[in-house]
Tab-separated table of C-alpha atoms in Angstrom:
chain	number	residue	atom	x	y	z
T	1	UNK	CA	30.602	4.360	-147.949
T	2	UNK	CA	32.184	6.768	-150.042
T	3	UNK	CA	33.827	10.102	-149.389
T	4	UNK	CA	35.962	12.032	-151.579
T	5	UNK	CA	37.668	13.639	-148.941
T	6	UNK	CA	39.449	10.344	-148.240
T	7	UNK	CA	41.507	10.597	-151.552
T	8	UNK	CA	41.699	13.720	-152.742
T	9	UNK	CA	44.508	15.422	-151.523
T	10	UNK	CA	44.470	19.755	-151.371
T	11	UNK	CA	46.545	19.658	-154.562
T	12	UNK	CA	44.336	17.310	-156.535
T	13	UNK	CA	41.539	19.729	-155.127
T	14	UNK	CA	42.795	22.807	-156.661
T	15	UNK	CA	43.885	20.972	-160.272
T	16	UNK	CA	40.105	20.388	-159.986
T	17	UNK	CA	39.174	24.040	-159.008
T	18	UNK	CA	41.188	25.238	-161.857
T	19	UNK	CA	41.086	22.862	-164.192
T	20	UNK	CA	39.135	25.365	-166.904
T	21	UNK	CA	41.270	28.583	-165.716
T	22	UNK	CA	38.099	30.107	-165.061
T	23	UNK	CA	36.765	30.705	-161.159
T	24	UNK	CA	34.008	28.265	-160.693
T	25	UNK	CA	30.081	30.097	-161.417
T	26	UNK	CA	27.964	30.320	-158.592
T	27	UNK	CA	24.907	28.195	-157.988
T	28	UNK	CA	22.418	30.089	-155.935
T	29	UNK	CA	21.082	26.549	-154.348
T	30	UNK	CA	24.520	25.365	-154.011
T	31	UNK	CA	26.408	28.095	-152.300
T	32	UNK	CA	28.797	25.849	-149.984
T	33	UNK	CA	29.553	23.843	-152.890
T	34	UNK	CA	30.612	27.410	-154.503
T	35	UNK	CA	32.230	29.014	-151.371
T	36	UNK	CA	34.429	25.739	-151.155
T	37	UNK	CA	35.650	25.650	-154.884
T	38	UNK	CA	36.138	29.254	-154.878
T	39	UNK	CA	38.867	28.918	-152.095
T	40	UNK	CA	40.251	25.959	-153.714
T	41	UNK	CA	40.333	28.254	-157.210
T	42	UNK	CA	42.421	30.936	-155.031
T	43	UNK	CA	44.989	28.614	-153.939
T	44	UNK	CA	45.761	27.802	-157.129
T	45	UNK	CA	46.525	31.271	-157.846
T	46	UNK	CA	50.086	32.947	-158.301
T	47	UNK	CA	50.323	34.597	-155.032
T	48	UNK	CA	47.559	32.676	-153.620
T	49	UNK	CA	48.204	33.536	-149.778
T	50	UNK	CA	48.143	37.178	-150.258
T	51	UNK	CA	44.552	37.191	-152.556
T	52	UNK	CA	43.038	34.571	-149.531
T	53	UNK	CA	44.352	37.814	-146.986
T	54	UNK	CA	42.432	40.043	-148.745
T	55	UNK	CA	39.348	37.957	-149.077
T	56	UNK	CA	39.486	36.756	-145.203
T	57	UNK	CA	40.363	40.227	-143.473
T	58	UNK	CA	41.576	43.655	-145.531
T	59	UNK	CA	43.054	45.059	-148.405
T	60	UNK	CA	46.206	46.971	-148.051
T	61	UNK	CA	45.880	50.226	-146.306
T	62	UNK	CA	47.610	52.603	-148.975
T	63	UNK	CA	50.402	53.972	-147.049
T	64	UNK	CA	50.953	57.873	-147.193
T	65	UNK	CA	53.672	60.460	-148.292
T	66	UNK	CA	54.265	64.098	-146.747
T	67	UNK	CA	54.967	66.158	-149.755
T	68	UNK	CA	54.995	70.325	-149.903
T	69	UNK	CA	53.718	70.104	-146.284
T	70	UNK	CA	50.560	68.095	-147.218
T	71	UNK	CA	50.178	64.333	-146.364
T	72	UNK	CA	48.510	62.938	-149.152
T	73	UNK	CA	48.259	58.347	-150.265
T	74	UNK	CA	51.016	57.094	-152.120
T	75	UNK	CA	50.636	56.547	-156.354
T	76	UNK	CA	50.803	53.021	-157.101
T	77	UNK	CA	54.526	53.913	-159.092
T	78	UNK	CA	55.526	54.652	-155.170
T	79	UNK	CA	54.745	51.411	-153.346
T	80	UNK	CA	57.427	49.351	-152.337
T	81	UNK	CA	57.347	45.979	-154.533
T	82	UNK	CA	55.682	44.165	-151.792
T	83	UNK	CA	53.037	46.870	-151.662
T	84	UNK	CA	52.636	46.300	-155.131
T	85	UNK	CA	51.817	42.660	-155.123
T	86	UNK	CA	49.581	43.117	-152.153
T	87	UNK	CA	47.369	46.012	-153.996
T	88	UNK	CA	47.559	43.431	-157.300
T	89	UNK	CA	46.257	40.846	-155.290
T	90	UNK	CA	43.337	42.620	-153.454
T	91	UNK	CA	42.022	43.460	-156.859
T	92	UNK	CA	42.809	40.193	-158.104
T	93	UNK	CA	40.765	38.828	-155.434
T	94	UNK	CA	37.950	41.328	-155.799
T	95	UNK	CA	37.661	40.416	-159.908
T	96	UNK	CA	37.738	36.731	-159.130
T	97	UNK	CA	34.773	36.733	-156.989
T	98	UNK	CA	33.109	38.831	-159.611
T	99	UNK	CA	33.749	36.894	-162.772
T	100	UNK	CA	32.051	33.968	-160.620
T	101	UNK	CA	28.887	35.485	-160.365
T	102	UNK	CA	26.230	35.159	-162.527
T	103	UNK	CA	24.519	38.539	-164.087
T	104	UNK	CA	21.737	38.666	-162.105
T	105	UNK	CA	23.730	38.202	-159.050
T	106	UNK	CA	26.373	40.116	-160.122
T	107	UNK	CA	24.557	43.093	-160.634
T	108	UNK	CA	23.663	43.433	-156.695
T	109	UNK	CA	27.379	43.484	-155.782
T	110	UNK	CA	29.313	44.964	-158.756
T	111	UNK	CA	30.171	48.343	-157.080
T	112	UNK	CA	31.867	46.529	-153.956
T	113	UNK	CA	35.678	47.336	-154.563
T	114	UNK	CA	37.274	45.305	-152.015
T	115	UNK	CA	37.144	41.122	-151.950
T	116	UNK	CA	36.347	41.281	-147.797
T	117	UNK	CA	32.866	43.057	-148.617
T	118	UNK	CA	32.279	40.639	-151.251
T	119	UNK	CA	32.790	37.246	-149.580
T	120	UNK	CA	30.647	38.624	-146.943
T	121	UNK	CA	27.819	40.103	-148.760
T	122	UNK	CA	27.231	37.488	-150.984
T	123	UNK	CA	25.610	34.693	-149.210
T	124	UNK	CA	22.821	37.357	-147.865
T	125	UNK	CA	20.812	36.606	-150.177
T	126	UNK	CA	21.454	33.280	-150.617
T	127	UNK	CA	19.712	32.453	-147.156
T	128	UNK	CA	16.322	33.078	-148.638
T	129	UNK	CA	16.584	31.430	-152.578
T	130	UNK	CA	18.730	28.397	-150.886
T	131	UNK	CA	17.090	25.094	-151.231
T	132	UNK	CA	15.865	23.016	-148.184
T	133	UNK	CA	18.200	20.060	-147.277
T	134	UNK	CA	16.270	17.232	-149.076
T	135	UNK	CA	15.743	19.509	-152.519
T	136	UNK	CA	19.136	20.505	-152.757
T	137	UNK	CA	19.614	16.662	-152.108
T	138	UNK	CA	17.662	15.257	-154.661
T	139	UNK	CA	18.827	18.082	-157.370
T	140	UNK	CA	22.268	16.788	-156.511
T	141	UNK	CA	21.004	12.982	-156.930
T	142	UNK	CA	19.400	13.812	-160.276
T	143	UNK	CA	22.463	15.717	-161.555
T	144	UNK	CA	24.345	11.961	-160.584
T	145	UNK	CA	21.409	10.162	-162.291
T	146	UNK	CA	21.858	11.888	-165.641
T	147	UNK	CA	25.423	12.215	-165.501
T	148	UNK	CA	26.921	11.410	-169.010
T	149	UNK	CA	29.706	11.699	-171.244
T	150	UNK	CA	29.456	15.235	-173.822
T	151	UNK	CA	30.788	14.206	-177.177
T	152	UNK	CA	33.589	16.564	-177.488
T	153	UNK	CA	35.268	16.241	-174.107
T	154	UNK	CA	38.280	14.411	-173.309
T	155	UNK	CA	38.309	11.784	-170.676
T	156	UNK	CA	40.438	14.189	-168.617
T	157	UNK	CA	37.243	16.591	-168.516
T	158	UNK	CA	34.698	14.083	-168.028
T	159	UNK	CA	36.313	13.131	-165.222
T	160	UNK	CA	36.814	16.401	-163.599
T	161	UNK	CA	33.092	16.901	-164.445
T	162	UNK	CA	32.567	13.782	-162.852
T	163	UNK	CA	34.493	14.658	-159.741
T	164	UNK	CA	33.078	18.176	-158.868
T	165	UNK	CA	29.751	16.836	-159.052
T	166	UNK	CA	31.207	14.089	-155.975
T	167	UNK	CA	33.292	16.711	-154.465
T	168	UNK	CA	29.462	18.621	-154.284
T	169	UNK	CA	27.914	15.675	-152.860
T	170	UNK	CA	30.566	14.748	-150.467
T	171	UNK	CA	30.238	18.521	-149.131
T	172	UNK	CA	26.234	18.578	-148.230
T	173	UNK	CA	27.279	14.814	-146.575
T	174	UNK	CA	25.843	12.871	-149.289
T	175	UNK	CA	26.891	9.234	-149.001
T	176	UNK	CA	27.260	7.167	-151.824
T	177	UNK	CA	28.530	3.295	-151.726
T	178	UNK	CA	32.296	2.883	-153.732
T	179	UNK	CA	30.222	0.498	-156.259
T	180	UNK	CA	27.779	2.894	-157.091
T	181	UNK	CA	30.635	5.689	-158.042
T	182	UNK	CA	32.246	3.279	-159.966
T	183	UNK	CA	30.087	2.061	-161.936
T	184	UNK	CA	28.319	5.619	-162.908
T	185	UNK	CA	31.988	6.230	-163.619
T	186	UNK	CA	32.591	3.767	-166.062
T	187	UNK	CA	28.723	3.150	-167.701
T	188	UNK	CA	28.638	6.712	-168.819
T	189	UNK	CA	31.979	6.690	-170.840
T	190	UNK	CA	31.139	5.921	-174.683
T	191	UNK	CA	31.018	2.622	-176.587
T	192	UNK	CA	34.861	3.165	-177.698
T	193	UNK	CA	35.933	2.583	-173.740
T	194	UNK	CA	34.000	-0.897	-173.577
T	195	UNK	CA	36.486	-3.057	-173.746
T	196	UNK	CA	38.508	-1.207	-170.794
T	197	UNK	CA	35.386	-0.886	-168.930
T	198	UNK	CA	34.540	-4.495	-169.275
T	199	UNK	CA	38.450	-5.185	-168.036
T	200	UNK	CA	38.419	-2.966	-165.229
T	201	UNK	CA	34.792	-4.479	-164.314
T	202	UNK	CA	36.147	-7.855	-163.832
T	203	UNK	CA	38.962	-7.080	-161.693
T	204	UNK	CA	38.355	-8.258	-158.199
T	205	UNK	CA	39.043	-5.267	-156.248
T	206	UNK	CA	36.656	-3.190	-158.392
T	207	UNK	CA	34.136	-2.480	-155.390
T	208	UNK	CA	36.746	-0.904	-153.316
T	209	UNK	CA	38.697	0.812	-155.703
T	210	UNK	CA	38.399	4.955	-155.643
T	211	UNK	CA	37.119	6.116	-159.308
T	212	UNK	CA	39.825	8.241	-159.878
T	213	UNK	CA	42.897	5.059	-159.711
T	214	UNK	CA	39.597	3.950	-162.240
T	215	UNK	CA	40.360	7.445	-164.233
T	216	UNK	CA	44.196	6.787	-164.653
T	217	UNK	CA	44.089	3.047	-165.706
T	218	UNK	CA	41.967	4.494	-168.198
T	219	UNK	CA	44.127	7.360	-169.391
T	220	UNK	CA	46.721	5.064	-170.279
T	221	UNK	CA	44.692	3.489	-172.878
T	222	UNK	CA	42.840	6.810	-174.199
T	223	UNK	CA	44.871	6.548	-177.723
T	224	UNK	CA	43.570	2.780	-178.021
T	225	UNK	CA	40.350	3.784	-177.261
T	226	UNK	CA	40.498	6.915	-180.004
T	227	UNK	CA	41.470	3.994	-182.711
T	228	UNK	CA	38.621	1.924	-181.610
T	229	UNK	CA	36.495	5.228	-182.195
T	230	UNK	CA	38.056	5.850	-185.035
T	231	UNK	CA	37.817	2.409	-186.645
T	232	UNK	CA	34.425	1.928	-186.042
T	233	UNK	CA	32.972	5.485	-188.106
T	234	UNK	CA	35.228	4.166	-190.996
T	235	UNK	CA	33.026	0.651	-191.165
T	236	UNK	CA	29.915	2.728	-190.590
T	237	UNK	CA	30.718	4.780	-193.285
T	238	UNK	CA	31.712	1.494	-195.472
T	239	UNK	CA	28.553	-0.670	-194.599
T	240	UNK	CA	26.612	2.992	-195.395
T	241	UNK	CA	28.533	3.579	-198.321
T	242	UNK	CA	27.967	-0.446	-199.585
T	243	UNK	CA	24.144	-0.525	-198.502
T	244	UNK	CA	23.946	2.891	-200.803
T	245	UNK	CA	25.117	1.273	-203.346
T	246	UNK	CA	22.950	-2.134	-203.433
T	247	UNK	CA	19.567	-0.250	-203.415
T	248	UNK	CA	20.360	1.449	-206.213
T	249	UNK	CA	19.505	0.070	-209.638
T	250	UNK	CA	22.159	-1.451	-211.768
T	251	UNK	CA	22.322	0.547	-214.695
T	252	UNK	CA	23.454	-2.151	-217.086
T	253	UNK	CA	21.149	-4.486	-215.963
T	254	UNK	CA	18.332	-1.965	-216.811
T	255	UNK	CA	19.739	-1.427	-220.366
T	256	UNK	CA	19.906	-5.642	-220.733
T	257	UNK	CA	15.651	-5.564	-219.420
T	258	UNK	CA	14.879	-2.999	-221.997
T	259	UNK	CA	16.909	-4.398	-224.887
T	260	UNK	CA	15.061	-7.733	-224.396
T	261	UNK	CA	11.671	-7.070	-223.959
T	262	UNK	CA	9.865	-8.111	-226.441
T	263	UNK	CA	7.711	-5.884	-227.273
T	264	UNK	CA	10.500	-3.701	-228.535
T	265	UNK	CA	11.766	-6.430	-231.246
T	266	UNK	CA	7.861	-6.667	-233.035
């Protein structure tokens, strides 16, 4: 059976989680899936131990200055450079969460300042819009069902596309046999990668071997693979272009059929 926490390691995890530079958008019926990419997006962060301490327990408590006999919170210019960072990071953390949130959502939890409140608050009301076990299931099953390949996207994107929808699967314990991965993996690519997919199809290890060693064989022929592409829309464009040209009518030959008909030499 397959699990993708047998090969990915935490660093391959978080290329994943920030592989778009964006935090990953919440899916109301898929909130573990979120909660998990989310910390995964974090450590991938500049200063990513600091914004996971403010998300997990507090922000920094502003530390305070006796001045003209009144004790009053220190300006930001005043913090110690460590200070600094830490207040950075606590709204770093808070604006993460945030940008992850959809607009409905976001709207219920937009005037929380600190990340703690946040990470708390927000799977509330998730407990009653969550789907049950087997319908988050099958949505997930579907979403591996009509997994394809989007025109523009490199094969580096399709296959982190391909691997957070595992990584989702793998967290709500779906199990999937190695086969099955694979070969979703490879039949969704386009028509250009045929001739690698047939290759890699024939090898005799191909059952057992984890999709992603499938992703970086594959990689190493992506510039082949553009040629192929490439190739092929200049014959299309050729037979089109020659097809275009046979059903229309020869104009000299038109001229010869008028010039001899008979009726024109009386």
């Amino acid at each position: 059976m397959f699990s993708l926490s047998q090969k990915n390691t935490l660093a391959e995890y978080t290329i994943l989680s920030g592989a778009d530079n964006r935090p990953p958008m919440l899916d109301k019926d898929l909130y573990d899936s979120w909660n998990s990419r989310m910390r995964l997006y974090m450590q991938n962060r500049e200063h990513r131990r600091m914004i996971l301490e403010s998300v997990e327990h507090s922000p920094l408590i502003w530390p305070t200055i006796k001045e003209n006999k009144e004790i009053r919170t220190k300006k930001y210019a005043e913090l110690s450079a460590a200070e600094k960072i830490q207040a950075d990071c606590d709204m770093k953390a808070t604006n993460i969460i945030l940008q992850g949130l959809q607009s409905n959502i976001y709207s219920l939890f937009n005037h929380h300042r600190f990340a703690k409140d946040l990470w708390e608050r927000i799977p509330l009301p998730m407990q009653g819009t969550s789907l049950t076990k087997q319908k988050r299931e099958c949505k997930l099953y579907d979403a591996f069902d009509k997994f394809a390949h989007i025109k523009v996207e490199s094969l580096h994107q399709y296959y982190l596309r391909f691997t957070q929808l595992i990584n989702d699967m793998n967290i709500y314990n779906m199990k999937l046999e190695q086969f099955q991965v694979n070969t979703k993996f490879l039949n969704s690519l386009p028509s250009k990668w045929s001739k690698f997919v047939t290759d890699v199809k024939h090898v005799k290890d191909f059952h057992t071997t984890k999709f992603y060693q499938l992703h970086v064989y594959l990689q190493q022929h992506e510039i082949h693979a553009n040629e192929v592409r490439l190739l092929r829309e200049r014959n299309q464009d050729l037979i089109a272009f020659m097809e275009n040209q046979q059903m229309s009518p020869p104009h000299f030959n038109t001229y010869q059929s008028s010039y001899n008909n008979p009726q024109l030499q009386q």
